[in-house]
Short mmCIF file of C-alpha atoms in Angstrom, two decimals:
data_model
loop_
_atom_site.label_atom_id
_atom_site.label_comp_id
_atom_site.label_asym_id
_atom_site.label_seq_id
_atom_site.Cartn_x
_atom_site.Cartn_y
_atom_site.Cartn_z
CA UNK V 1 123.45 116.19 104.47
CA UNK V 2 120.82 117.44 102.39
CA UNK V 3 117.53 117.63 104.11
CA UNK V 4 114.05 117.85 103.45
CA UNK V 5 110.89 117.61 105.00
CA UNK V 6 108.23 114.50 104.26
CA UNK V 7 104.67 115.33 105.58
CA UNK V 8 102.72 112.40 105.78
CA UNK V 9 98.86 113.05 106.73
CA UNK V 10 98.16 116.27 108.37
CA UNK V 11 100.46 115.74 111.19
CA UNK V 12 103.44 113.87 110.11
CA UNK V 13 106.54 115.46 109.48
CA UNK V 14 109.39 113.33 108.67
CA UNK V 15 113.15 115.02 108.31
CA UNK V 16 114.69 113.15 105.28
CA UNK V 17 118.65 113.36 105.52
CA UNK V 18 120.33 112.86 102.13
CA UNK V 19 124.13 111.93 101.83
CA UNK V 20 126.03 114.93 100.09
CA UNK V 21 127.19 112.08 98.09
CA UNK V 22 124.12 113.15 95.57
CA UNK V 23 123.46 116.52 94.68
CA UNK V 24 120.58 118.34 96.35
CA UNK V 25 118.80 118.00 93.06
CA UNK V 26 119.12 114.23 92.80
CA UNK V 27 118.76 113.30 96.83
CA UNK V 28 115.00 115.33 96.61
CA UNK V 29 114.23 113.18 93.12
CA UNK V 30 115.01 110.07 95.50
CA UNK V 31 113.33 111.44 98.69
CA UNK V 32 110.22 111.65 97.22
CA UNK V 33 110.62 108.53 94.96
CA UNK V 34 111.03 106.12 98.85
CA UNK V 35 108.75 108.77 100.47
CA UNK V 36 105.99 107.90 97.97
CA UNK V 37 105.71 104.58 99.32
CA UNK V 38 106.42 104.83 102.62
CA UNK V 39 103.52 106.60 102.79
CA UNK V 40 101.62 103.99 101.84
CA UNK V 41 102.53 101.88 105.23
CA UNK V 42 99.84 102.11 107.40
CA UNK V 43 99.21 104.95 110.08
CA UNK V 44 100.62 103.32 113.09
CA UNK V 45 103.87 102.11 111.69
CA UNK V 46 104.77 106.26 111.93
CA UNK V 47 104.38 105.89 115.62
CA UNK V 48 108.49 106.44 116.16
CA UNK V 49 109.66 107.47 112.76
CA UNK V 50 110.98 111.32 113.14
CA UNK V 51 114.15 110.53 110.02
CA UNK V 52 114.39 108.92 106.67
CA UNK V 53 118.56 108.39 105.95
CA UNK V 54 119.21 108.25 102.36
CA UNK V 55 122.64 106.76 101.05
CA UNK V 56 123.89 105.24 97.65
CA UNK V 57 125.11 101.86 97.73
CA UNK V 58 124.00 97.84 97.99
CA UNK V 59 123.78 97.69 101.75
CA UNK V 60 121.35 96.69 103.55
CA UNK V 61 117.82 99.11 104.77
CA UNK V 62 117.52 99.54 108.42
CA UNK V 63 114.88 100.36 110.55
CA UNK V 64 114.81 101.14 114.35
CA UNK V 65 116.49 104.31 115.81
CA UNK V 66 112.94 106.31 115.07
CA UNK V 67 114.42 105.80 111.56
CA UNK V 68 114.33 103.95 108.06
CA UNK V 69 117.87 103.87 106.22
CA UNK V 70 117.73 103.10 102.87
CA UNK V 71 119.97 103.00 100.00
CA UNK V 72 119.27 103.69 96.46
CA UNK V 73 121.49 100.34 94.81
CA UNK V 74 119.38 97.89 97.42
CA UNK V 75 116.22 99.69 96.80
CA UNK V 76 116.54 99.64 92.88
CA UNK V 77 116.76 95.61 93.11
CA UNK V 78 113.70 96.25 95.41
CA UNK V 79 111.60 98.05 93.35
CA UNK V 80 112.51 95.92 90.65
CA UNK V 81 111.16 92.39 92.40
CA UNK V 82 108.01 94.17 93.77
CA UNK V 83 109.26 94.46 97.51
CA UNK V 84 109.82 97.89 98.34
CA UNK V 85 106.77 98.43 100.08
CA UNK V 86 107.13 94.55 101.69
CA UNK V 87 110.65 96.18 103.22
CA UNK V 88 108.98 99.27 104.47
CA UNK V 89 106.64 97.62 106.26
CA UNK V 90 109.23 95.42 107.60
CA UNK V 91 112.06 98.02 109.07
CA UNK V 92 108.93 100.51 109.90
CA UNK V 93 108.35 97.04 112.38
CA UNK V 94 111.30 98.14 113.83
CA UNK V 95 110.89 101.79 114.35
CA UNK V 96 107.52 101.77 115.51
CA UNK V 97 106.99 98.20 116.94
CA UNK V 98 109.93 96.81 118.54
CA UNK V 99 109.99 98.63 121.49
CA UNK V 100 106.63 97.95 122.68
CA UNK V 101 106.30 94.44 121.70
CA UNK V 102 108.89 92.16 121.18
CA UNK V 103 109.57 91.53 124.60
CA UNK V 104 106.06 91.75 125.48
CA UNK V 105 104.84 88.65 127.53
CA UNK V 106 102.28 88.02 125.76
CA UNK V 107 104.12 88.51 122.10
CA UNK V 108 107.12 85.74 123.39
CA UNK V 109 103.94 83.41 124.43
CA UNK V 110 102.66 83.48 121.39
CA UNK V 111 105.89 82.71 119.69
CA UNK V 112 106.59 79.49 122.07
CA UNK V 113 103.16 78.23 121.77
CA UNK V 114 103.27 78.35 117.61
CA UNK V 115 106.51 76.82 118.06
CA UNK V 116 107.92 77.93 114.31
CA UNK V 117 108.62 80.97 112.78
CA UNK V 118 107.82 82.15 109.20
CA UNK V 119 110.81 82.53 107.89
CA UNK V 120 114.04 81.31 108.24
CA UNK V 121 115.25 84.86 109.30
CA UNK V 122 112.94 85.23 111.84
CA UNK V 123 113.69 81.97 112.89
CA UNK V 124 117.23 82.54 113.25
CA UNK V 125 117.01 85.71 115.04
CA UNK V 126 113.84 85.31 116.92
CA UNK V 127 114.01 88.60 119.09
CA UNK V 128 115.26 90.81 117.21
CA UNK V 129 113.62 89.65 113.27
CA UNK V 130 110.37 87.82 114.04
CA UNK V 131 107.78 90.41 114.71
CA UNK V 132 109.12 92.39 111.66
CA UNK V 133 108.85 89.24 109.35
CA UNK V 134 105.53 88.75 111.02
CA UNK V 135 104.46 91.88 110.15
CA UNK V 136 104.04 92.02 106.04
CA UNK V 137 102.34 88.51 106.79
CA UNK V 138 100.03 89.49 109.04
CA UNK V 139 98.42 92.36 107.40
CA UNK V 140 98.10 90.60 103.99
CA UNK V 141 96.36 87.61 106.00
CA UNK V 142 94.39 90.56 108.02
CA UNK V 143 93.92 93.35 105.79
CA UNK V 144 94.36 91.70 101.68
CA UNK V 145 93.45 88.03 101.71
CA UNK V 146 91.53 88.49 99.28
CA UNK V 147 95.12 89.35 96.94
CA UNK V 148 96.79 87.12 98.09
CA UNK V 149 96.85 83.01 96.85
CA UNK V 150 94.92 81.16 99.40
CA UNK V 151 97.90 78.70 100.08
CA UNK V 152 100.02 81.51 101.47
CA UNK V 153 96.99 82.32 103.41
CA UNK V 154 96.66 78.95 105.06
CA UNK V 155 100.65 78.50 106.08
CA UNK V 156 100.52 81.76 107.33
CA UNK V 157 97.66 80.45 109.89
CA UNK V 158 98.37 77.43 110.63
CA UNK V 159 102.53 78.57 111.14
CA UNK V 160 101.42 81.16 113.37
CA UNK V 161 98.08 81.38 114.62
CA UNK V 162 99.06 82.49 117.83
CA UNK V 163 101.36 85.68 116.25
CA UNK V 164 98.17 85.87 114.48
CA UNK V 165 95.62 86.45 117.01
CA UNK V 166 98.22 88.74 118.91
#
């Protein structure tokens, strides 16, 4: 692979692995086009994230593995509906949350006592897709209420107030 290094902050150093499948020229004009806004997710979603894996292609991105996996097809369509930085926040869930809290006690009783997800993905895979669909929700509700309408506001805390208040 091509590789380059992503500093985020003053301590952050992320190894971005490019697929040969670019050129070195074209895999650094991507790296720093996804590493642009990843580094807009907040501080502690860096927790676990040592690699970036870039790929062409219309799969799916991945996070988990003290990784984010992205490719450049799926992330055009995300840039293009305004959800690239909803997805990073989403797999960075993975990386840097999942293995601290989504078999934490107190995480599962908050997710029987709301008794619904919010979404059908989390709903369908409740360990391994709720707290990262959570997540995005969460810290709009937390953090940017105040840009977001108020009716997403309200069925994201009356869904899952208890998620919430975890």
């Amino acid at each position: 692979p091509h590789l380059f290094n992503a500093q985020f902050g003053q301590r952050k150093v992320v190894e971005v692995q490019v697929n040969p499948e670019m050129s070195r020229e074209e895999g650094e004009e991507e790296a720093a086009k996804y590493c642009r806004v990843i580094g807009q997710i907040p501080g502690f979603l860096f927790r676990d994230l040592d690699t970036v894996w870039l790929h062409r292609g219309d799969n799916a991105f991945g996070g988990g593995n003290r990784n984010l996996l992205i490719h450049t097809g799926q992330g055009e369509r995300y840039i293009a509906d305004g959800l690239l930085g909803e997805v990073f926040l989403h797999e960075a869930a993975h990386t840097s949350m999942d293995a601290y809290h989504q078999d934490n006690s107190s995480w599962l009783a908050a997710q029987a006592a709301d008794g619904q997800a919010i979404s059908r993905y989390a709903a369908e895979f409740p360990r391994r897709e709720d707290l990262a669909e959570t997540l995005p929700l969460y810290l709009a509700v937390r953090f940017w209420s105040h840009r977001v309408p108020q009716h997403i506001v309200d069925s994201v805390l009356t869904t899952i107030p208890n998620r919430v208040r975890y």
